[in-house]
Amino acid sequence: MNYLGFLILPGWPARLLLLLGLLGSFFPARAQTTVISLDSAEAQALRRHPRLRQSDEEIAEQRALKRGSFAPANPDFLWSAPTGEMWAPGVVQTIDLPNVYRRQRQVAQAGVVLAERNRDVSRATVLRDTRLAYLGLQFAEAQVRQYTYQDSLYRALRLATERLFAAGEVNSLQRISTEAEARQATVQLQQATEDLRAAQRRLALLLGRPAAELTTSTDLRRSGPELAQAGAALLGTLPAADSSALVRSPTLAAATQNVALSQSGISLVRARRTPALTLGYQNQAFENSQIKYRFQFGVSVPIWFWTYRSQLQAATARSRAASYQLQTQRLELGTQYQQALADTRKFSASLTYYEQTGMPQSRAIINQSQRLFRAGEVSYLQLIMSLNQAFAIQNTYLTTIRDYRQALVELSYLRGE
C-alpha cells in the first residue's frame, strides 16, 4: 500500500506543475506558442477580418451611388434637315422635376445608412465569433490541463498496481480496472489535445494568422469565482422585456433601416410618374434666315401608366416584405434573448453551486478517499470510483464556466454590446 502514498495528495492544483514536469518525457516538445489576450484578439479580428473589409467596400459603393443621385437623362444630339436642303445639328435634353432628384438622393442616402447598419451587424458578428473562439481555446486548454493531471495520476496508479499485483497484494480484477481507467484517461487526453489544436486553428483563422499557434493569457478555471460573484449582480441589471433589451441590437437597426429604404423607394416611383421637361436648341430655318437656331420646349408625359403602376406595386410589395422581415427579426431576436437570459440564469445557479459546494466536495472526496484507502477502510475499487466521481465534478465545473460565458457572449451580441 505504500506505493500509493505519494500519488494522491491534498491540494492537487499546487502539485500539477510538478506532475506536468515529470510527464515531459512522455510528450514531444511543442512549437513555440504566442500568448494573446481577449482584447488583443478582438482588435486583430476587427482589423483583419474580410467580412468587415467587405462592409467597408459596400459603404464606399453606396456613397459613390449617392454622389451620382442627380442623374438626368443623356442629351440627344440630332442632325436634321428642316428645309430638305441642308443638315443642321441640334441638341435636346430631358430633365425631370426637382422632386425626382430629391427623392433619388433620399434613396441613395438611405442606402448608405443601410450599408453602415450592415457593417455594425458584421462587426458585432465578428466580435461574437472571436469571443466564442477565444472561449473555446480557453476551454480546450483547461481540459488538457485537467486530463493531463488525470492521466498522470492514473499512470502512476497503474505502475503501483502492477507492483502490488506482483507482490500479491491486489487481485487481477483490481489490476484490470486500474489499467482500464489509465487507458481511458490517456484517450481522453489525446482527444482533448486534438480539440486544443482545432480551437487554436479556429481562433488563428479569425485573426488572419492561420499559421500561428496561439494560447490564451488567462486560465478558464480562474474566472469561475469572479463569474459566480458577478452573476447575481448582472442578472439584476438585465431587462426581462425584449423591447427594452434589444433597443441597441445592430441586427434590428439594420432591419429597421431596410424598411426606411423600401419606403423611400415608393416615394421615388411616385415622383417619377410626374411629367418631365424637354429643352432643345436646333436649326429650324432656311440657310439665309436671320435666326437659324431656335429653342424648343416640351413636356414628356408618362402615358405608359401600366409601367409605373407595376413599379409602384413592386415597391409597395418590397416595403411590406421589409416590414414583415423587421417583425420576424424582432420575434427571432426576442426568442434568442429569452433563451440566452434563461441560460444565463441556469448556468449562473450551477456555477454558484459548483463554487460553493461541488468543487469543495470534489477536493474532499479526493482527500478522504486517499486517507481512508491508506487506512484500509475502503477498497481499491472504491478508491477508483471516488476519484472518478471527483474528476467528473471538476470536468462538469469547467463545462459550466464555458456554458455560462457563452450565454453572456450571446447576450452581449443581442444587446449590441
GROMACS .gro file of C-alpha atoms in nm:
model
  417
    1MET     CA    1   0.000   0.000   0.000
    2ASN     CA    2   0.290   0.238   0.047
    3TYR     CA    3   0.329   0.268  -0.329
    4LEU     CA    4   0.024   0.494  -0.339
    5GLY     CA    5   0.120   0.732  -0.064
    6PHE     CA    6   0.279   0.987  -0.296
    7LEU     CA    7   0.020   0.966  -0.574
    8ILE     CA    8  -0.288   1.140  -0.441
    9LEU     CA    9  -0.218   1.425  -0.208
   10PRO     CA   10  -0.431   1.718  -0.088
   11GLY     CA   11  -0.406   2.042  -0.277
   12TRP     CA   12  -0.351   1.878  -0.613
   13PRO     CA   13  -0.353   2.206  -0.817
   14ALA     CA   14  -0.033   2.310  -0.641
   15ARG     CA   15   0.132   1.982  -0.742
   16LEU     CA   16   0.009   1.995  -1.101
   17LEU     CA   17   0.320   2.172  -1.228
   18LEU     CA   18   0.539   1.905  -1.073
   19LEU     CA   19   0.335   1.629  -1.235
   20LEU     CA   20   0.343   1.807  -1.571
   21GLY     CA   21   0.719   1.834  -1.545
   22LEU     CA   22   0.751   1.463  -1.471
   23LEU     CA   23   0.541   1.391  -1.779
   24GLY     CA   24   0.769   1.591  -2.006
   25SER     CA   25   0.938   1.273  -2.124
   26PHE     CA   26   0.606   1.126  -2.237
   27PHE     CA   27   0.505   1.414  -2.466
   28PRO     CA   28   0.705   1.564  -2.755
   29ALA     CA   29   0.810   1.927  -2.740
   30ARG     CA   30   0.560   2.163  -2.898
   31ALA     CA   31   0.626   2.457  -3.120
   32GLN     CA   32   0.657   2.794  -2.957
   33THR     CA   33   0.316   2.947  -2.894
   34THR     CA   34   0.204   3.310  -2.892
   35VAL     CA   35   0.019   3.432  -2.583
   36ILE     CA   36  -0.275   3.654  -2.674
   37SER     CA   37  -0.533   3.833  -2.463
   38LEU     CA   38  -0.902   3.865  -2.547
   39ASP     CA   39  -0.874   4.240  -2.610
   40SER     CA   40  -0.586   4.184  -2.848
   41ALA     CA   41  -0.775   3.908  -3.028
   42GLU     CA   42  -1.078   4.132  -3.074
   43ALA     CA   43  -0.865   4.417  -3.208
   44GLN     CA   44  -0.687   4.192  -3.457
   45ALA     CA   45  -1.013   4.037  -3.577
   46LEU     CA   46  -1.173   4.377  -3.632
   47ARG     CA   47  -0.867   4.491  -3.822
   48ARG     CA   48  -0.819   4.188  -4.047
   49HIS     CA   49  -1.147   4.005  -4.090
   50PRO     CA   50  -1.260   4.006  -4.456
   51ARG     CA   51  -1.625   4.049  -4.360
   52LEU     CA   52  -1.553   4.398  -4.228
   53ARG     CA   53  -1.348   4.482  -4.535
   54GLN     CA   54  -1.641   4.375  -4.747
   55SER     CA   55  -1.869   4.602  -4.543
   56ASP     CA   56  -1.633   4.896  -4.595
   57GLU     CA   57  -1.642   4.843  -4.971
   58GLU     CA   58  -2.021   4.822  -4.967
   59ILE     CA   59  -2.036   5.155  -4.785
   60ALA     CA   60  -1.799   5.305  -5.041
   61GLU     CA   61  -2.024   5.174  -5.319
   62GLN     CA   62  -2.335   5.332  -5.171
   63ARG     CA   63  -2.159   5.664  -5.115
   64ALA     CA   64  -2.047   5.665  -5.477
   65LEU     CA   65  -2.406   5.598  -5.585
   66LYS     CA   66  -2.521   5.887  -5.369
   67ARG     CA   67  -2.283   6.125  -5.548
   68GLY     CA   68  -2.448   6.021  -5.872
   69SER     CA   69  -2.805   6.056  -5.747
   70PHE     CA   70  -2.851   6.367  -5.964
   71ALA     CA   71  -2.868   6.174  -6.289
   72PRO     CA   72  -3.055   6.347  -6.570
   73ALA     CA   73  -3.110   6.159  -6.894
   74ASN     CA   74  -2.835   6.177  -7.154
   75PRO     CA   75  -2.884   6.461  -7.409
   76ASP     CA   76  -2.988   6.374  -7.764
   77PHE     CA   77  -2.761   6.522  -8.029
   78LEU     CA   78  -2.955   6.547  -8.355
   79TRP     CA   79  -2.881   6.620  -8.720
   80SER     CA   80  -3.181   6.722  -8.918
   81ALA     CA   81  -3.269   6.882  -9.248
   82PRO     CA   82  -3.559   7.113  -9.172
   83THR     CA   83  -3.562   7.264  -9.524
   84GLY     CA   84  -3.464   6.947  -9.704
   85GLU     CA   85  -3.159   7.123  -9.847
   86MET     CA   86  -2.902   7.104  -9.565
   87TRP     CA   87  -2.821   6.914  -9.246
   88ALA     CA   88  -2.804   7.112  -8.923
   89PRO     CA   89  -2.702   6.994  -8.573
   90GLY     CA   90  -2.912   7.031  -8.259
   91VAL     CA   91  -2.945   6.909  -7.902
   92VAL     CA   92  -3.243   6.804  -7.692
   93GLN     CA   93  -3.230   6.747  -7.314
   94THR     CA   94  -3.500   6.592  -7.097
   95ILE     CA   95  -3.496   6.697  -6.729
   96ASP     CA   96  -3.711   6.556  -6.451
   97LEU     CA   97  -3.873   6.782  -6.199
   98PRO     CA   98  -3.658   6.867  -5.893
   99ASN     CA   99  -3.869   6.640  -5.671
  100VAL     CA  100  -3.744   6.334  -5.863
  101TYR     CA  101  -3.378   6.415  -5.797
  102ARG     CA  102  -3.455   6.491  -5.435
  103ARG     CA  103  -3.620   6.150  -5.395
  104GLN     CA  104  -3.328   5.982  -5.567
  105ARG     CA  105  -3.090   6.142  -5.322
  106GLN     CA  106  -3.304   6.029  -5.031
  107VAL     CA  107  -3.298   5.672  -5.160
  108ALA     CA  108  -2.921   5.691  -5.203
  109GLN     CA  109  -2.877   5.828  -4.851
  110ALA     CA  110  -3.097   5.550  -4.713
  111GLY     CA  111  -2.875   5.300  -4.897
  112VAL     CA  112  -2.564   5.449  -4.735
  113VAL     CA  113  -2.720   5.426  -4.389
  114LEU     CA  114  -2.827   5.065  -4.454
  115ALA     CA  115  -2.472   4.974  -4.557
  116GLU     CA  116  -2.344   5.133  -4.236
  117ARG     CA  117  -2.600   4.939  -4.030
  118ASN     CA  118  -2.495   4.618  -4.203
  119ARG     CA  119  -2.137   4.696  -4.112
  120ASP     CA  120  -2.245   4.723  -3.748
  121VAL     CA  121  -2.402   4.379  -3.781
  122SER     CA  122  -2.080   4.243  -3.932
  123ARG     CA  123  -1.875   4.400  -3.654
  124ALA     CA  124  -2.096   4.251  -3.384
  125THR     CA  125  -2.084   3.911  -3.555
  126VAL     CA  126  -1.705   3.918  -3.580
  127LEU     CA  127  -1.676   4.014  -3.214
  128ARG     CA  128  -1.912   3.735  -3.111
  129ASP     CA  129  -1.728   3.477  -3.320
  130THR     CA  130  -1.392   3.593  -3.183
  131ARG     CA  131  -1.509   3.582  -2.822
  132LEU     CA  132  -1.656   3.235  -2.870
  133ALA     CA  133  -1.340   3.113  -3.042
  134TYR     CA  134  -1.124   3.256  -2.763
  135LEU     CA  135  -1.350   3.095  -2.504
  136GLY     CA  136  -1.328   2.766  -2.694
  137LEU     CA  137  -0.950   2.784  -2.680
  138GLN     CA  138  -0.958   2.859  -2.307
  139PHE     CA  139  -1.188   2.562  -2.251
  140ALA     CA  140  -0.966   2.332  -2.459
  141GLU     CA  141  -0.658   2.442  -2.265
  142ALA     CA  142  -0.835   2.384  -1.934
  143GLN     CA  143  -0.944   2.038  -2.045
  144VAL     CA  144  -0.589   1.949  -2.146
  145ARG     CA  145  -0.466   2.056  -1.802
  146GLN     CA  146  -0.740   1.855  -1.632
  147TYR     CA  147  -0.688   1.540  -1.838
  148THR     CA  148  -0.310   1.571  -1.810
  149TYR     CA  149  -0.345   1.561  -1.435
  150GLN     CA  150  -0.584   1.266  -1.451
  151ASP     CA  151  -0.363   1.080  -1.698
  152SER     CA  152  -0.051   1.131  -1.487
  153LEU     CA  153  -0.230   1.014  -1.174
  154TYR     CA  154  -0.372   0.700  -1.335
  155ARG     CA  155  -0.037   0.620  -1.497
  156ALA     CA  156   0.132   0.628  -1.160
  157LEU     CA  157  -0.156   0.433  -1.010
  158ARG     CA  158  -0.125   0.167  -1.279
  159LEU     CA  159   0.251   0.129  -1.216
  160ALA     CA  160   0.188   0.095  -0.845
  161THR     CA  161  -0.087  -0.160  -0.912
  162GLU     CA  162   0.148  -0.370  -1.122
  163ARG     CA  163   0.394  -0.383  -0.833
  164LEU     CA  164   0.119  -0.462  -0.583
  165PHE     CA  165  -0.013  -0.736  -0.810
  166ALA     CA  166   0.332  -0.884  -0.841
  167ALA     CA  167   0.356  -0.877  -0.462
  168GLY     CA  168   0.015  -1.046  -0.432
  169GLU     CA  169  -0.149  -0.754  -0.251
  170VAL     CA  170  -0.418  -0.689  -0.517
  171ASN     CA  171  -0.613  -0.929  -0.734
  172SER     CA  172  -0.643  -0.941  -1.114
  173LEU     CA  173  -0.977  -0.756  -1.116
  174GLN     CA  174  -0.822  -0.459  -0.942
  175ARG     CA  175  -0.530  -0.471  -1.182
  176ILE     CA  176  -0.758  -0.477  -1.491
  177SER     CA  177  -0.978  -0.199  -1.354
  178THR     CA  178  -0.680   0.026  -1.292
  179GLU     CA  179  -0.538  -0.041  -1.638
  180ALA     CA  180  -0.876   0.035  -1.798
  181GLU     CA  181  -0.903   0.364  -1.612
  182ALA     CA  182  -0.547   0.457  -1.710
  183ARG     CA  183  -0.609   0.383  -2.077
  184GLN     CA  184  -0.933   0.578  -2.074
  185ALA     CA  185  -0.756   0.877  -1.919
  186THR     CA  186  -0.490   0.859  -2.192
  187VAL     CA  187  -0.754   0.851  -2.465
  188GLN     CA  188  -0.934   1.149  -2.310
  189LEU     CA  189  -0.608   1.341  -2.302
  190GLN     CA  190  -0.543   1.262  -2.668
  191GLN     CA  191  -0.891   1.380  -2.762
  192ALA     CA  192  -0.851   1.697  -2.558
  193THR     CA  193  -0.518   1.765  -2.731
  194GLU     CA  194  -0.682   1.736  -3.072
  195ASP     CA  195  -0.962   1.967  -2.958
  196LEU     CA  196  -0.696   2.213  -2.847
  197ARG     CA  197  -0.532   2.213  -3.190
  198ALA     CA  198  -0.869   2.266  -3.357
  199ALA     CA  199  -0.951   2.555  -3.121
  200GLN     CA  200  -0.614   2.717  -3.193
  201ARG     CA  201  -0.681   2.684  -3.565
  202ARG     CA  202  -1.027   2.843  -3.540
  203LEU     CA  203  -0.902   3.145  -3.349
  204ALA     CA  204  -0.597   3.186  -3.573
  205LEU     CA  205  -0.816   3.188  -3.885
  206LEU     CA  206  -1.043   3.454  -3.737
  207LEU     CA  207  -0.740   3.670  -3.660
  208GLY     CA  208  -0.597   3.631  -4.009
  209ARG     CA  209  -0.297   3.436  -3.876
  210PRO     CA  210  -0.359   3.078  -3.992
  211ALA     CA  211  -0.003   2.961  -3.923
  212ALA     CA  212   0.010   3.094  -3.566
  213GLU     CA  213  -0.009   2.864  -3.264
  214LEU     CA  214  -0.195   3.069  -3.006
  215THR     CA  215  -0.253   3.032  -2.635
  216THR     CA  216  -0.474   3.241  -2.409
  217SER     CA  217  -0.343   3.470  -2.138
  218THR     CA  218  -0.586   3.358  -1.864
  219ASP     CA  219  -0.690   3.021  -1.725
  220LEU     CA  220  -1.061   2.946  -1.764
  221ARG     CA  221  -1.080   2.794  -1.418
  222ARG     CA  222  -0.961   3.115  -1.254
  223SER     CA  223  -1.257   3.307  -1.395
  224GLY     CA  224  -1.503   3.083  -1.211
  225PRO     CA  225  -1.508   3.258  -0.872
  226GLU     CA  226  -1.531   3.601  -1.032
  227LEU     CA  227  -1.816   3.493  -1.258
  228ALA     CA  228  -2.005   3.339  -0.968
  229GLN     CA  229  -1.981   3.660  -0.766
  230ALA     CA  230  -2.079   3.885  -1.056
  231GLY     CA  231  -2.361   3.658  -1.176
  232ALA     CA  232  -2.631   3.778  -0.937
  233ALA     CA  233  -2.545   4.145  -0.993
  234LEU     CA  234  -2.552   4.101  -1.370
  235LEU     CA  235  -2.888   3.923  -1.374
  236GLY     CA  236  -3.034   4.205  -1.167
  237THR     CA  237  -2.947   4.460  -1.438
  238LEU     CA  238  -3.071   4.264  -1.739
  239PRO     CA  239  -3.418   4.372  -1.855
  240ALA     CA  240  -3.675   4.096  -1.887
  241ALA     CA  241  -3.871   4.265  -2.168
  242ASP     CA  242  -3.745   4.214  -2.523
  243SER     CA  243  -3.839   4.566  -2.636
  244SER     CA  244  -3.609   4.734  -2.385
  245ALA     CA  245  -3.331   4.477  -2.410
  246LEU     CA  246  -3.294   4.492  -2.789
  247VAL     CA  247  -3.306   4.866  -2.848
  248ARG     CA  248  -2.934   4.867  -2.938
  249SER     CA  249  -2.936   4.549  -3.142
  250PRO     CA  250  -2.745   4.610  -3.470
  251THR     CA  251  -2.948   4.341  -3.647
  252LEU     CA  252  -3.273   4.513  -3.552
  253ALA     CA  253  -3.133   4.852  -3.655
  254ALA     CA  254  -3.039   4.714  -3.999
  255ALA     CA  255  -3.386   4.566  -4.048
  256THR     CA  256  -3.545   4.898  -3.946
  257GLN     CA  257  -3.328   5.088  -4.193
  258ASN     CA  258  -3.423   4.841  -4.467
  259VAL     CA  259  -3.787   4.940  -4.410
  260ALA     CA  260  -3.693   5.307  -4.445
  261LEU     CA  261  -3.510   5.232  -4.770
  262SER     CA  262  -3.807   5.048  -4.917
  263GLN     CA  263  -4.044   5.330  -4.820
  264SER     CA  264  -3.822   5.588  -4.986
  265GLY     CA  265  -3.833   5.368  -5.295
  266ILE     CA  266  -4.212   5.407  -5.304
  267SER     CA  267  -4.177   5.787  -5.291
  268LEU     CA  268  -3.928   5.774  -5.578
  269VAL     CA  269  -4.162   5.571  -5.800
  270ARG     CA  270  -4.446   5.816  -5.734
  271ALA     CA  271  -4.221   6.111  -5.812
  272ARG     CA  272  -4.125   5.958  -6.146
  273ARG     CA  273  -4.489   5.944  -6.253
  274THR     CA  274  -4.487   6.322  -6.296
  275PRO     CA  275  -4.411   6.482  -6.634
  276ALA     CA  276  -4.058   6.577  -6.731
  277LEU     CA  277  -3.936   6.887  -6.917
  278THR     CA  278  -3.773   6.875  -7.260
  279LEU     CA  279  -3.544   7.156  -7.379
  280GLY     CA  280  -3.391   7.178  -7.724
  281TYR     CA  281  -3.171   7.402  -7.943
  282GLN     CA  282  -3.188   7.325  -8.311
  283ASN     CA  283  -3.179   7.479  -8.661
  284GLN     CA  284  -3.530   7.508  -8.798
  285ALA     CA  285  -3.487   7.771  -9.072
  286PHE     CA  286  -3.356   7.820  -9.423
  287GLU     CA  287  -2.988   7.879  -9.483
  288ASN     CA  288  -3.031   8.253  -9.541
  289SER     CA  289  -3.260   8.307  -9.240
  290GLN     CA  290  -3.153   8.572  -8.991
  291ILE     CA  291  -3.235   8.342  -8.696
  292LYS     CA  292  -3.115   7.997  -8.775
  293TYR     CA  293  -3.120   7.825  -8.433
  294ARG     CA  294  -3.428   7.828  -8.216
  295PHE     CA  295  -3.509   7.691  -7.872
  296GLN     CA  296  -3.752   7.408  -7.819
  297PHE     CA  297  -3.960   7.340  -7.513
  298GLY     CA  298  -4.183   7.043  -7.440
  299VAL     CA  299  -4.321   6.811  -7.178
  300SER     CA  300  -4.254   6.438  -7.151
  301VAL     CA  301  -4.582   6.282  -7.043
  302PRO     CA  302  -4.576   5.943  -6.862
  303ILE     CA  303  -4.857   5.785  -7.060
  304TRP     CA  304  -4.738   5.424  -7.018
  305PHE     CA  305  -4.934   5.402  -6.697
  306TRP     CA  306  -4.906   5.025  -6.662
  307THR     CA  307  -4.529   5.053  -6.632
  308TYR     CA  308  -4.547   5.297  -6.342
  309ARG     CA  309  -4.832   5.106  -6.182
  310SER     CA  310  -4.629   4.785  -6.191
  311GLN     CA  311  -4.326   4.966  -6.046
  312LEU     CA  312  -4.540   5.109  -5.767
  313GLN     CA  313  -4.687   4.768  -5.690
  314ALA     CA  314  -4.338   4.617  -5.678
  315ALA     CA  315  -4.209   4.893  -5.450
  316THR     CA  316  -4.511   4.856  -5.221
  317ALA     CA  317  -4.464   4.480  -5.202
  318ARG     CA  318  -4.096   4.532  -5.128
  319SER     CA  319  -4.187   4.768  -4.846
  320ARG     CA  320  -4.435   4.522  -4.697
  321ALA     CA  321  -4.176   4.244  -4.720
  322ALA     CA  322  -3.924   4.464  -4.538
  323SER     CA  323  -4.183   4.533  -4.266
  324TYR     CA  324  -4.251   4.162  -4.223
  325GLN     CA  325  -3.878   4.098  -4.215
  326LEU     CA  326  -3.848   4.352  -3.933
  327GLN     CA  327  -4.127   4.177  -3.742
  328THR     CA  328  -3.955   3.842  -3.799
  329GLN     CA  329  -3.624   3.980  -3.674
  330ARG     CA  330  -3.792   4.113  -3.361
  331LEU     CA  331  -3.956   3.778  -3.298
  332GLU     CA  332  -3.637   3.578  -3.355
  333LEU     CA  333  -3.416   3.815  -3.157
  334GLY     CA  334  -3.670   3.821  -2.875
  335THR     CA  335  -3.675   3.442  -2.865
  336GLN     CA  336  -3.296   3.427  -2.870
  337TYR     CA  337  -3.276   3.686  -2.593
  338GLN     CA  338  -3.516   3.496  -2.370
  339GLN     CA  339  -3.321   3.175  -2.429
  340ALA     CA  340  -2.988   3.345  -2.358
  341LEU     CA  341  -3.135   3.504  -2.046
  342ALA     CA  342  -3.265   3.167  -1.926
  343ASP     CA  343  -2.929   3.006  -1.999
  344THR     CA  344  -2.752   3.280  -1.807
  345ARG     CA  345  -2.972   3.226  -1.503
  346LYS     CA  346  -2.943   2.849  -1.526
  347PHE     CA  347  -2.567   2.839  -1.560
  348SER     CA  348  -2.523   3.113  -1.302
  349ALA     CA  349  -2.704   2.899  -1.047
  350SER     CA  350  -2.500   2.595  -1.150
  351LEU     CA  351  -2.177   2.790  -1.125
  352THR     CA  352  -2.268   2.912  -0.778
  353TYR     CA  353  -2.335   2.553  -0.675
  354TYR     CA  354  -2.002   2.426  -0.803
  355GLU     CA  355  -1.812   2.713  -0.646
  356GLN     CA  356  -1.979   2.679  -0.306
  357THR     CA  357  -2.046   2.305  -0.293
  358GLY     CA  358  -1.934   2.098  -0.591
  359MET     CA  359  -1.565   2.185  -0.606
  360PRO     CA  360  -1.509   2.171  -0.228
  361GLN     CA  361  -1.680   1.833  -0.227
  362SER     CA  362  -1.462   1.704  -0.512
  363ARG     CA  363  -1.148   1.805  -0.324
  364ALA     CA  364  -1.285   1.646  -0.007
  365ILE     CA  365  -1.364   1.324  -0.194
  366ILE     CA  366  -1.007   1.305  -0.325
  367ASN     CA  367  -0.853   1.375   0.016
  368GLN     CA  368  -1.077   1.145   0.218
  369SER     CA  369  -1.067   0.859  -0.031
  370GLN     CA  370  -0.686   0.863  -0.006
  371ARG     CA  371  -0.691   0.878   0.370
  372LEU     CA  372  -0.947   0.601   0.404
  373PHE     CA  373  -0.772   0.385   0.146
  374ARG     CA  374  -0.436   0.419   0.323
  375ALA     CA  375  -0.614   0.331   0.646
  376GLY     CA  376  -0.763   0.022   0.482
  377GLU     CA  377  -1.122   0.139   0.533
  378VAL     CA  378  -1.217   0.146   0.162
  379SER     CA  379  -1.138  -0.099  -0.113
  380TYR     CA  380  -0.924  -0.046  -0.418
  381LEU     CA  381  -1.228  -0.024  -0.648
  382GLN     CA  382  -1.399   0.224  -0.415
  383LEU     CA  383  -1.091   0.444  -0.441
  384ILE     CA  384  -1.115   0.448  -0.821
  385MET     CA  385  -1.489   0.517  -0.811
  386SER     CA  386  -1.434   0.806  -0.573
  387LEU     CA  387  -1.161   0.954  -0.792
  388ASN     CA  388  -1.382   0.924  -1.100
  389GLN     CA  389  -1.665   1.099  -0.919
  390ALA     CA  390  -1.436   1.383  -0.812
  391PHE     CA  391  -1.295   1.423  -1.164
  392ALA     CA  392  -1.646   1.421  -1.314
  393ILE     CA  393  -1.740   1.712  -1.086
  394GLN     CA  394  -1.431   1.907  -1.188
  395ASN     CA  395  -1.491   1.845  -1.558
  396THR     CA  396  -1.856   1.949  -1.527
  397TYR     CA  397  -1.739   2.262  -1.347
  398LEU     CA  398  -1.525   2.357  -1.647
  399THR     CA  399  -1.816   2.293  -1.883
  400THR     CA  400  -2.043   2.509  -1.667
  401ILE     CA  401  -1.800   2.801  -1.681
  402ARG     CA  402  -1.783   2.770  -2.059
  403ASP     CA  403  -2.160   2.749  -2.099
  404TYR     CA  404  -2.216   3.046  -1.870
  405ARG     CA  405  -1.970   3.262  -2.058
  406GLN     CA  406  -2.121   3.154  -2.390
  407ALA     CA  407  -2.458   3.275  -2.266
  408LEU     CA  408  -2.301   3.607  -2.167
  409VAL     CA  409  -2.142   3.645  -2.510
  410GLU     CA  410  -2.479   3.580  -2.675
  411LEU     CA  411  -2.647   3.837  -2.451
  412SER     CA  412  -2.383   4.095  -2.539
  413TYR     CA  413  -2.430   4.025  -2.909
  414LEU     CA  414  -2.809   4.055  -2.893
  415ARG     CA  415  -2.790   4.378  -2.693
  416GLY     CA  416  -2.532   4.535  -2.923
  417GLU     CA  417  -2.255   4.548  -2.663
   0.00000   0.00000   0.00000
